[in-house]
């Protein structure tokens, strides 16, 4: 999007025969809504290709004073969303449910006592509440309001990856400009956010990726984002740069792979370094040698964004986090992940390919 106006025009809610908002005269009568909502629903856990269905339902309500009608604009498809559908994620929504855990919505209509207004942009306050839908009626406390002058794709994809990156950079080690951080899975959504946010903090990054055919293009892409050093897994195992004293050892490491890759992160860390695991793409356990624990006195920690949000509720720290992320986006210092828009009708393609993993671009539902 080149302007907020163009962005609003693209995602402007359509008020037509199937979507009617009727405002009654006088303040004593409630606002009525009559909307056909489309959603990706499921009534049991299992193979997403078998359990997810595109459904329609009519939302016909008189809005209570603190209720709102919201229309989702764009909603990404994350690997964790697939795990929820499979029933393997720690969060299991009560059935029947709607898929999706992340996205940005716009308020279309608001009750008389609502703190939200038509045109406000909002994010769901709790994880995995079902974002793959066109419309929903809820109370104010379902939502967290954010600024609406940033690209919709950035707003829709900020709650999981950029927020995870920010929290890990802030909460485990008091980083100072010039400090080093190492991470595997550096081309992931979190990895790219780590690179960009660390750059704004003056923190240097060693970024580890899997070898691939277009590895030099990948390295250049991450370098352009602000990555200091980009290495393949094989190059990390062979490097002598720390033993030679060419660069300082990292004080903080992020692991989303597990297995041998997590061990290499331990090897690279400085004494008393902190190793934070936030994912396990290899499905292998995190491994640290006995020597890493005794002689380097490493600290192995874990982080889960959903749990952090639940514990924080609507704390000042959480609201500041969203303000920080949206400000970085507004200033052009945090770009959204590579993505491809699809409609809800193409949900099978999006779910099947996300399940296979290692996508060149994240699937994102553009809600019409």
mmCIF file of C-alpha atoms in Angstrom:
data_model
loop_
_atom_site.group_PDB
_atom_site.id
_atom_site.type_symbol
_atom_site.label_atom_id
_atom_site.label_comp_id
_atom_site.label_asym_id
_atom_site.label_seq_id
_atom_site.Cartn_x
_atom_site.Cartn_y
_atom_site.Cartn_z
ATOM 1 C CA UNK A 1 0.000 0.000 0.000
ATOM 2 C CA UNK A 2 1.290 3.445 -0.859
ATOM 3 C CA UNK A 3 -1.059 5.366 1.409
ATOM 4 C CA UNK A 4 -3.487 4.899 4.254
ATOM 5 C CA UNK A 5 -6.290 6.026 1.958
ATOM 6 C CA UNK A 6 -5.509 3.304 -0.601
ATOM 7 C CA UNK A 7 -5.260 0.745 2.171
ATOM 8 C CA UNK A 8 -8.663 1.753 3.546
ATOM 9 C CA UNK A 9 -10.211 1.665 0.071
ATOM 10 C CA UNK A 10 -8.924 -1.860 -0.531
ATOM 11 C CA UNK A 11 -10.301 -3.244 2.718
ATOM 12 C CA UNK A 12 -13.411 -1.089 3.068
ATOM 13 C CA UNK A 13 -16.312 -3.212 4.374
ATOM 14 C CA UNK A 14 -19.010 -3.822 1.788
ATOM 15 C CA UNK A 15 -22.498 -2.860 2.952
ATOM 16 C CA UNK A 16 -24.857 -4.514 0.477
ATOM 17 C CA UNK A 17 -27.923 -6.719 0.322
ATOM 18 C CA UNK A 18 -26.206 -9.512 2.256
ATOM 19 C CA UNK A 19 -24.607 -7.162 4.777
ATOM 20 C CA UNK A 20 -26.947 -4.547 6.209
ATOM 21 C CA UNK A 21 -26.346 -2.227 9.139
ATOM 22 C CA UNK A 22 -29.478 -0.506 10.300
ATOM 23 C CA UNK A 23 -29.231 2.407 12.660
ATOM 24 C CA UNK A 24 -32.437 3.175 14.462
ATOM 25 C CA UNK A 25 -33.442 6.749 15.126
ATOM 26 C CA UNK A 26 -33.096 7.923 18.703
ATOM 27 C CA UNK A 27 -30.546 6.922 21.319
ATOM 28 C CA UNK A 28 -32.888 4.633 23.208
ATOM 29 C CA UNK A 29 -33.131 2.002 20.457
ATOM 30 C CA UNK A 30 -30.240 -0.377 19.848
ATOM 31 C CA UNK A 31 -28.171 -0.614 16.693
ATOM 32 C CA UNK A 32 -29.177 -3.658 14.661
ATOM 33 C CA UNK A 33 -26.894 -5.680 12.412
ATOM 34 C CA UNK A 34 -27.795 -8.257 9.780
ATOM 35 C CA UNK A 35 -24.629 -9.735 8.274
ATOM 36 C CA UNK A 36 -23.732 -12.866 6.341
ATOM 37 C CA UNK A 37 -20.455 -14.042 7.839
ATOM 38 C CA UNK A 38 -18.146 -16.524 6.140
ATOM 39 C CA UNK A 39 -15.737 -18.553 8.262
ATOM 40 C CA UNK A 40 -13.453 -21.579 8.222
ATOM 41 C CA UNK A 41 -15.003 -23.756 10.893
ATOM 42 C CA UNK A 42 -14.292 -27.190 12.330
ATOM 43 C CA UNK A 43 -16.188 -29.439 14.737
ATOM 44 C CA UNK A 44 -13.489 -31.992 15.516
ATOM 45 C CA UNK A 45 -9.697 -32.141 15.637
ATOM 46 C CA UNK A 46 -7.752 -33.965 12.939
ATOM 47 C CA UNK A 47 -6.327 -33.575 9.448
ATOM 48 C CA UNK A 48 -7.054 -29.958 8.437
ATOM 49 C CA UNK A 49 -7.984 -31.084 4.918
ATOM 50 C CA UNK A 50 -10.747 -33.217 6.390
ATOM 51 C CA UNK A 51 -12.036 -31.242 9.366
ATOM 52 C CA UNK A 52 -12.091 -27.634 8.065
ATOM 53 C CA UNK A 53 -15.122 -26.408 6.104
ATOM 54 C CA UNK A 54 -16.013 -23.032 4.614
ATOM 55 C CA UNK A 55 -19.286 -22.100 6.278
ATOM 56 C CA UNK A 56 -21.737 -19.214 6.209
ATOM 57 C CA UNK A 57 -23.839 -17.972 9.066
ATOM 58 C CA UNK A 58 -26.162 -15.025 9.520
ATOM 59 C CA UNK A 59 -25.313 -12.612 12.320
ATOM 60 C CA UNK A 60 -28.581 -10.905 13.149
ATOM 61 C CA UNK A 61 -28.348 -8.969 16.405
ATOM 62 C CA UNK A 62 -29.373 -5.873 18.250
ATOM 63 C CA UNK A 63 -26.020 -4.687 19.526
ATOM 64 C CA UNK A 64 -25.763 -4.341 23.291
ATOM 65 C CA UNK A 65 -24.282 -1.025 24.502
ATOM 66 C CA UNK A 66 -20.714 -2.453 24.700
ATOM 67 C CA UNK A 67 -20.913 -4.744 21.700
ATOM 68 C CA UNK A 68 -19.346 -4.146 18.290
ATOM 69 C CA UNK A 69 -19.530 -5.628 14.824
ATOM 70 C CA UNK A 70 -16.025 -6.205 13.456
ATOM 71 C CA UNK A 71 -14.902 -7.213 9.969
ATOM 72 C CA UNK A 72 -11.591 -9.005 9.582
ATOM 73 C CA UNK A 73 -9.351 -7.507 6.904
ATOM 74 C CA UNK A 74 -6.427 -9.913 6.569
ATOM 75 C CA UNK A 75 -5.454 -12.988 8.606
ATOM 76 C CA UNK A 76 -2.271 -15.060 8.218
ATOM 77 C CA UNK A 77 -1.950 -18.833 8.301
ATOM 78 C CA UNK A 78 0.687 -19.812 10.871
ATOM 79 C CA UNK A 79 2.102 -23.293 11.590
ATOM 80 C CA UNK A 80 0.614 -23.097 15.102
ATOM 81 C CA UNK A 81 -2.844 -22.659 13.540
ATOM 82 C CA UNK A 82 -2.392 -26.009 11.823
ATOM 83 C CA UNK A 83 -1.353 -27.612 15.115
ATOM 84 C CA UNK A 84 -4.536 -26.288 16.742
ATOM 85 C CA UNK A 85 -6.653 -27.899 14.018
ATOM 86 C CA UNK A 86 -4.791 -31.163 14.549
ATOM 87 C CA UNK A 87 -5.411 -30.992 18.282
ATOM 88 C CA UNK A 88 -1.676 -31.073 19.080
ATOM 89 C CA UNK A 89 -1.312 -27.477 20.301
ATOM 90 C CA UNK A 90 -1.484 -26.645 24.036
ATOM 91 C CA UNK A 91 -4.526 -24.459 23.339
ATOM 92 C CA UNK A 92 -7.617 -26.464 22.317
ATOM 93 C CA UNK A 93 -10.601 -24.197 21.601
ATOM 94 C CA UNK A 94 -13.995 -25.616 22.590
ATOM 95 C CA UNK A 95 -15.749 -27.161 19.616
ATOM 96 C CA UNK A 96 -17.218 -26.217 17.237
ATOM 97 C CA UNK A 97 -14.640 -23.514 16.546
ATOM 98 C CA UNK A 98 -13.239 -21.205 13.892
ATOM 99 C CA UNK A 99 -9.638 -21.558 12.705
ATOM 100 C CA UNK A 100 -6.910 -18.942 12.940
ATOM 101 C CA UNK A 101 -5.143 -17.162 15.758
ATOM 102 C CA UNK A 102 -3.911 -13.909 14.271
ATOM 103 C CA UNK A 103 -5.331 -11.092 12.164
ATOM 104 C CA UNK A 104 -6.497 -7.490 12.105
ATOM 105 C CA UNK A 105 -10.132 -6.403 12.047
ATOM 106 C CA UNK A 106 -11.913 -3.113 11.529
ATOM 107 C CA UNK A 107 -14.860 -2.007 13.620
ATOM 108 C CA UNK A 108 -17.911 -1.615 11.389
ATOM 109 C CA UNK A 109 -20.546 -0.719 13.987
ATOM 110 C CA UNK A 110 -20.432 -0.042 17.729
ATOM 111 C CA UNK A 111 -22.991 0.035 20.527
ATOM 112 C CA UNK A 112 -23.832 3.226 22.354
ATOM 113 C CA UNK A 113 -21.453 2.617 25.289
ATOM 114 C CA UNK A 114 -18.590 1.061 23.326
ATOM 115 C CA UNK A 115 -15.093 2.534 23.663
ATOM 116 C CA UNK A 116 -14.492 1.540 20.051
ATOM 117 C CA UNK A 117 -15.682 3.419 16.990
ATOM 118 C CA UNK A 118 -16.290 2.504 13.345
ATOM 119 C CA UNK A 119 -12.960 2.652 11.520
ATOM 120 C CA UNK A 120 -10.867 1.551 14.516
ATOM 121 C CA UNK A 121 -8.433 -1.293 13.903
ATOM 122 C CA UNK A 122 -8.314 -4.058 16.491
ATOM 123 C CA UNK A 123 -6.490 -7.293 17.329
ATOM 124 C CA UNK A 124 -7.975 -10.222 19.272
ATOM 125 C CA UNK A 125 -6.943 -9.964 22.910
ATOM 126 C CA UNK A 126 -6.609 -13.718 23.484
ATOM 127 C CA UNK A 127 -4.801 -16.359 21.392
ATOM 128 C CA UNK A 128 -6.451 -18.836 19.043
ATOM 129 C CA UNK A 129 -9.930 -17.348 19.242
ATOM 130 C CA UNK A 130 -10.756 -17.884 15.552
ATOM 131 C CA UNK A 131 -9.723 -15.201 13.063
ATOM 132 C CA UNK A 132 -10.431 -16.910 9.741
ATOM 133 C CA UNK A 133 -13.831 -15.303 9.344
ATOM 134 C CA UNK A 134 -15.330 -12.238 7.725
ATOM 135 C CA UNK A 135 -17.421 -10.787 10.575
ATOM 136 C CA UNK A 136 -18.131 -11.280 14.240
ATOM 137 C CA UNK A 137 -20.112 -9.635 17.035
ATOM 138 C CA UNK A 138 -18.365 -9.330 20.383
ATOM 139 C CA UNK A 139 -17.873 -7.072 23.369
ATOM 140 C CA UNK A 140 -15.186 -4.414 23.633
ATOM 141 C CA UNK A 141 -12.987 -6.538 25.877
ATOM 142 C CA UNK A 142 -12.520 -9.099 23.103
ATOM 143 C CA UNK A 143 -10.296 -6.594 21.278
ATOM 144 C CA UNK A 144 -7.147 -4.525 21.635
ATOM 145 C CA UNK A 145 -7.142 -1.311 19.644
ATOM 146 C CA UNK A 146 -4.084 -0.405 17.535
ATOM 147 C CA UNK A 147 -3.223 2.447 15.212
ATOM 148 C CA UNK A 148 -4.782 2.233 11.746
ATOM 149 C CA UNK A 149 -2.177 4.139 9.730
ATOM 150 C CA UNK A 150 0.103 1.183 8.980
ATOM 151 C CA UNK A 151 -0.179 -1.515 6.273
ATOM 152 C CA UNK A 152 -2.887 -4.033 7.066
ATOM 153 C CA UNK A 153 -0.508 -6.939 6.425
ATOM 154 C CA UNK A 154 1.883 -5.626 9.086
ATOM 155 C CA UNK A 155 -0.935 -5.208 11.589
ATOM 156 C CA UNK A 156 -2.280 -8.686 10.856
ATOM 157 C CA UNK A 157 1.088 -10.416 11.353
ATOM 158 C CA UNK A 158 2.459 -8.498 14.349
ATOM 159 C CA UNK A 159 1.020 -10.386 17.327
ATOM 160 C CA UNK A 160 3.059 -13.589 17.010
ATOM 161 C CA UNK A 161 6.403 -13.213 15.255
ATOM 162 C CA UNK A 162 7.463 -9.577 15.843
ATOM 163 C CA UNK A 163 6.181 -9.643 19.421
ATOM 164 C CA UNK A 164 8.033 -12.908 20.098
ATOM 165 C CA UNK A 165 11.216 -11.359 18.711
ATOM 166 C CA UNK A 166 10.828 -8.215 20.808
ATOM 167 C CA UNK A 167 10.118 -10.062 24.041
ATOM 168 C CA UNK A 168 13.092 -12.376 23.617
ATOM 169 C CA UNK A 169 15.385 -9.436 22.917
ATOM 170 C CA UNK A 170 14.147 -7.558 25.982
ATOM 171 C CA UNK A 171 13.302 -10.130 28.657
ATOM 172 C CA UNK A 172 16.251 -12.520 29.057
ATOM 173 C CA UNK A 173 19.481 -10.492 28.884
ATOM 174 C CA UNK A 174 19.933 -6.716 29.374
ATOM 175 C CA UNK A 175 21.376 -6.131 25.912
ATOM 176 C CA UNK A 176 23.523 -3.099 25.161
ATOM 177 C CA UNK A 177 24.537 -1.638 21.794
ATOM 178 C CA UNK A 178 27.389 -3.721 20.398
ATOM 179 C CA UNK A 179 26.271 -6.968 22.059
ATOM 180 C CA UNK A 180 25.872 -10.081 19.908
ATOM 181 C CA UNK A 181 22.873 -12.398 19.542
ATOM 182 C CA UNK A 182 22.896 -15.698 17.629
ATOM 183 C CA UNK A 183 19.840 -17.449 16.184
ATOM 184 C CA UNK A 184 19.007 -20.419 13.992
ATOM 185 C CA UNK A 185 16.000 -20.423 11.677
ATOM 186 C CA UNK A 186 17.001 -16.866 10.813
ATOM 187 C CA UNK A 187 14.803 -16.760 7.731
ATOM 188 C CA UNK A 188 11.668 -17.569 9.727
ATOM 189 C CA UNK A 189 9.146 -14.881 10.573
ATOM 190 C CA UNK A 190 10.588 -14.511 14.074
ATOM 191 C CA UNK A 191 14.139 -14.635 12.725
ATOM 192 C CA UNK A 192 13.557 -11.784 10.297
ATOM 193 C CA UNK A 193 11.900 -9.741 13.037
ATOM 194 C CA UNK A 194 14.857 -10.403 15.371
ATOM 195 C CA UNK A 195 17.244 -9.053 12.733
ATOM 196 C CA UNK A 196 15.252 -5.877 12.152
ATOM 197 C CA UNK A 197 14.454 -5.109 15.799
ATOM 198 C CA UNK A 198 18.008 -5.890 16.964
ATOM 199 C CA UNK A 199 19.297 -3.420 14.376
ATOM 200 C CA UNK A 200 17.201 -0.645 15.940
ATOM 201 C CA UNK A 201 18.794 -1.518 19.310
ATOM 202 C CA UNK A 202 22.351 -1.464 17.984
ATOM 203 C CA UNK A 203 22.626 -5.212 18.670
ATOM 204 C CA UNK A 204 24.602 -7.374 16.233
ATOM 205 C CA UNK A 205 23.294 -10.719 15.003
ATOM 206 C CA UNK A 206 24.749 -14.030 13.835
ATOM 207 C CA UNK A 207 22.048 -15.601 11.697
ATOM 208 C CA UNK A 208 22.044 -19.303 10.866
ATOM 209 C CA UNK A 209 20.018 -20.778 7.991
ATOM 210 C CA UNK A 210 19.712 -24.139 6.241
ATOM 211 C CA UNK A 211 21.760 -24.524 3.079
ATOM 212 C CA UNK A 212 19.719 -24.310 -0.135
ATOM 213 C CA UNK A 213 20.061 -23.735 -3.860
ATOM 214 C CA UNK A 214 19.663 -19.955 -3.690
ATOM 215 C CA UNK A 215 21.717 -19.537 -0.522
ATOM 216 C CA UNK A 216 23.596 -16.424 -1.694
ATOM 217 C CA UNK A 217 20.325 -14.643 -2.460
ATOM 218 C CA UNK A 218 19.052 -15.655 0.967
ATOM 219 C CA UNK A 219 22.180 -14.320 2.644
ATOM 220 C CA UNK A 220 21.898 -11.045 0.766
ATOM 221 C CA UNK A 221 18.246 -10.693 1.729
ATOM 222 C CA UNK A 222 19.010 -11.105 5.445
ATOM 223 C CA UNK A 223 22.021 -8.801 5.165
ATOM 224 C CA UNK A 224 19.837 -6.127 3.573
ATOM 225 C CA UNK A 225 17.457 -6.449 6.543
ATOM 226 C CA UNK A 226 20.321 -5.656 8.915
ATOM 227 C CA UNK A 227 21.810 -9.074 9.696
ATOM 228 C CA UNK A 228 25.478 -8.754 10.674
ATOM 229 C CA UNK A 229 26.733 -12.269 9.869
ATOM 230 C CA UNK A 230 24.822 -14.915 7.888
ATOM 231 C CA UNK A 231 25.981 -18.549 8.060
ATOM 232 C CA UNK A 232 24.664 -21.902 6.971
ATOM 233 C CA UNK A 233 24.486 -24.680 9.563
ATOM 234 C CA UNK A 234 27.625 -26.211 8.028
ATOM 235 C CA UNK A 235 29.495 -22.900 8.088
ATOM 236 C CA UNK A 236 28.580 -22.416 11.737
ATOM 237 C CA UNK A 237 30.106 -25.780 12.651
ATOM 238 C CA UNK A 238 33.320 -24.951 10.766
ATOM 239 C CA UNK A 239 33.858 -21.326 11.730
ATOM 240 C CA UNK A 240 36.886 -20.316 13.794
ATOM 241 C CA UNK A 241 35.880 -16.674 14.195
ATOM 242 C CA UNK A 242 35.230 -16.945 17.937
ATOM 243 C CA UNK A 243 38.317 -18.985 18.731
ATOM 244 C CA UNK A 244 40.392 -16.517 16.704
ATOM 245 C CA UNK A 245 38.895 -13.603 18.624
ATOM 246 C CA UNK A 246 37.588 -11.946 15.470
ATOM 247 C CA UNK A 247 34.199 -11.196 17.041
ATOM 248 C CA UNK A 248 32.796 -11.329 20.572
ATOM 249 C CA UNK A 249 30.775 -14.374 21.521
ATOM 250 C CA UNK A 250 26.994 -13.920 21.665
ATOM 251 C CA UNK A 251 25.437 -13.404 25.093
ATOM 252 C CA UNK A 252 21.996 -14.550 23.938
ATOM 253 C CA UNK A 253 20.854 -17.282 21.562
ATOM 254 C CA UNK A 254 17.473 -18.116 20.027
ATOM 255 C CA UNK A 255 16.577 -21.645 18.958
ATOM 256 C CA UNK A 256 13.568 -22.683 16.880
ATOM 257 C CA UNK A 257 15.054 -25.840 15.372
ATOM 258 C CA UNK A 258 16.287 -28.151 18.142
ATOM 259 C CA UNK A 259 18.548 -31.163 17.712
ATOM 260 C CA UNK A 260 22.135 -30.631 16.581
ATOM 261 C CA UNK A 261 21.378 -27.034 15.593
ATOM 262 C CA UNK A 262 20.500 -26.162 19.186
ATOM 263 C CA UNK A 263 23.804 -27.683 20.326
ATOM 264 C CA UNK A 264 25.726 -25.446 17.927
ATOM 265 C CA UNK A 265 24.030 -22.428 19.475
ATOM 266 C CA UNK A 266 25.296 -23.585 22.884
ATOM 267 C CA UNK A 267 28.828 -23.954 21.511
ATOM 268 C CA UNK A 268 28.803 -20.414 20.183
ATOM 269 C CA UNK A 269 27.442 -18.698 23.303
ATOM 270 C CA UNK A 270 29.653 -16.822 25.741
ATOM 271 C CA UNK A 271 30.112 -18.001 29.325
ATOM 272 C CA UNK A 272 26.895 -17.477 31.292
ATOM 273 C CA UNK A 273 25.060 -17.022 27.998
ATOM 274 C CA UNK A 274 21.305 -17.564 27.776
ATOM 275 C CA UNK A 275 19.842 -20.027 25.269
ATOM 276 C CA UNK A 276 16.116 -19.450 24.567
ATOM 277 C CA UNK A 277 14.011 -22.033 22.732
ATOM 278 C CA UNK A 278 10.771 -20.862 21.146
ATOM 279 C CA UNK A 279 10.200 -23.575 18.534
ATOM 280 C CA UNK A 280 11.219 -27.049 17.398
ATOM 281 C CA UNK A 281 10.992 -27.358 13.629
ATOM 282 C CA UNK A 282 13.226 -30.458 13.515
ATOM 283 C CA UNK A 283 11.006 -32.185 16.109
ATOM 284 C CA UNK A 284 14.187 -33.205 17.894
ATOM 285 C CA UNK A 285 14.952 -32.350 21.533
ATOM 286 C CA UNK A 286 17.113 -29.424 22.569
ATOM 287 C CA UNK A 287 20.599 -30.758 23.257
ATOM 288 C CA UNK A 288 23.333 -29.182 25.380
ATOM 289 C CA UNK A 289 26.577 -30.923 26.293
ATOM 290 C CA UNK A 290 27.467 -31.465 29.942
ATOM 291 C CA UNK A 291 30.467 -29.168 29.426
ATOM 292 C CA UNK A 292 28.162 -26.378 28.272
ATOM 293 C CA UNK A 293 26.292 -26.558 31.540
ATOM 294 C CA UNK A 294 29.289 -26.987 33.886
ATOM 295 C CA UNK A 295 32.147 -25.050 32.334
ATOM 296 C CA UNK A 296 30.180 -22.369 30.447
ATOM 297 C CA UNK A 297 27.372 -22.124 33.008
ATOM 298 C CA UNK A 298 24.787 -21.651 30.292
ATOM 299 C CA UNK A 299 21.160 -20.983 31.088
ATOM 300 C CA UNK A 300 18.561 -22.813 28.984
ATOM 301 C CA UNK A 301 15.167 -21.117 28.865
ATOM 302 C CA UNK A 302 11.981 -21.289 26.855
ATOM 303 C CA UNK A 303 9.467 -18.744 25.575
ATOM 304 C CA UNK A 304 5.855 -18.966 24.382
ATOM 305 C CA UNK A 305 4.155 -15.759 23.264
ATOM 306 C CA UNK A 306 0.652 -17.031 23.977
ATOM 307 C CA UNK A 307 1.511 -17.825 27.573
ATOM 308 C CA UNK A 308 3.168 -14.428 28.048
ATOM 309 C CA UNK A 309 0.028 -12.687 26.770
ATOM 310 C CA UNK A 310 -2.234 -14.720 29.050
ATOM 311 C CA UNK A 311 -0.124 -13.868 32.080
ATOM 312 C CA UNK A 312 0.022 -10.184 31.191
ATOM 313 C CA UNK A 313 -3.657 -9.670 30.376
ATOM 314 C CA UNK A 314 -4.020 -6.002 29.505
ATOM 315 C CA UNK A 315 -0.890 -4.907 31.348
ATOM 316 C CA UNK A 316 1.006 -1.746 30.523
ATOM 317 C CA UNK A 317 3.908 -3.886 29.301
ATOM 318 C CA UNK A 318 1.673 -5.593 26.750
ATOM 319 C CA UNK A 319 0.151 -2.366 25.475
ATOM 320 C CA UNK A 320 3.624 -0.803 25.248
ATOM 321 C CA UNK A 321 4.765 -3.808 23.224
ATOM 322 C CA UNK A 322 2.076 -3.242 20.595
ATOM 323 C CA UNK A 323 2.843 0.481 20.511
ATOM 324 C CA UNK A 324 6.546 -0.283 20.055
ATOM 325 C CA UNK A 325 5.950 -2.716 17.208
ATOM 326 C CA UNK A 326 3.483 -0.484 15.346
ATOM 327 C CA UNK A 327 5.844 2.479 15.728
ATOM 328 C CA UNK A 328 8.675 0.474 14.161
ATOM 329 C CA UNK A 329 6.339 -0.453 11.301
ATOM 330 C CA UNK A 330 5.235 3.165 10.879
ATOM 331 C CA UNK A 331 8.871 4.315 10.739
ATOM 332 C CA UNK A 332 9.739 1.732 8.080
ATOM 333 C CA UNK A 333 12.052 -0.190 10.413
ATOM 334 C CA UNK A 334 10.035 -3.429 10.494
ATOM 335 C CA UNK A 335 8.743 -5.020 7.313
ATOM 336 C CA UNK A 336 6.072 -7.735 7.128
ATOM 337 C CA UNK A 337 7.078 -11.278 6.159
ATOM 338 C CA UNK A 338 7.029 -12.400 2.539
ATOM 339 C CA UNK A 339 3.431 -13.325 1.880
ATOM 340 C CA UNK A 340 0.832 -14.254 -0.701
ATOM 341 C CA UNK A 341 -2.815 -13.276 -0.402
ATOM 342 C CA UNK A 342 -5.542 -15.851 -0.944
ATOM 343 C CA UNK A 343 -9.297 -15.790 -0.429
ATOM 344 C CA UNK A 344 -11.083 -18.011 2.058
ATOM 345 C CA UNK A 345 -12.223 -20.168 -0.891
ATOM 346 C CA UNK A 346 -8.604 -21.268 -1.392
ATOM 347 C CA UNK A 347 -8.223 -22.500 2.172
ATOM 348 C CA UNK A 348 -7.266 -26.055 1.192
ATOM 349 C CA UNK A 349 -4.211 -24.806 -0.712
ATOM 350 C CA UNK A 350 -3.185 -22.569 2.187
ATOM 351 C CA UNK A 351 -3.607 -25.254 4.856
ATOM 352 C CA UNK A 352 -2.024 -28.089 2.854
ATOM 353 C CA UNK A 353 1.072 -26.101 1.896
ATOM 354 C CA UNK A 354 1.532 -24.597 5.348
ATOM 355 C CA UNK A 355 1.371 -28.116 6.773
ATOM 356 C CA UNK A 356 4.212 -29.169 4.445
ATOM 357 C CA UNK A 357 6.372 -26.318 5.789
ATOM 358 C CA UNK A 358 9.314 -24.314 4.404
ATOM 359 C CA UNK A 359 7.163 -21.978 2.321
ATOM 360 C CA UNK A 360 8.744 -19.184 0.252
ATOM 361 C CA UNK A 361 5.931 -16.899 1.426
ATOM 362 C CA UNK A 362 3.327 -17.012 4.190
ATOM 363 C CA UNK A 363 -0.278 -17.577 3.174
ATOM 364 C CA UNK A 364 -2.553 -14.733 4.246
ATOM 365 C CA UNK A 365 -6.328 -14.701 3.884
ATOM 366 C CA UNK A 366 -7.638 -11.457 2.396
ATOM 367 C CA UNK A 367 -11.211 -11.297 3.604
ATOM 368 C CA UNK A 368 -13.601 -10.041 0.912
#
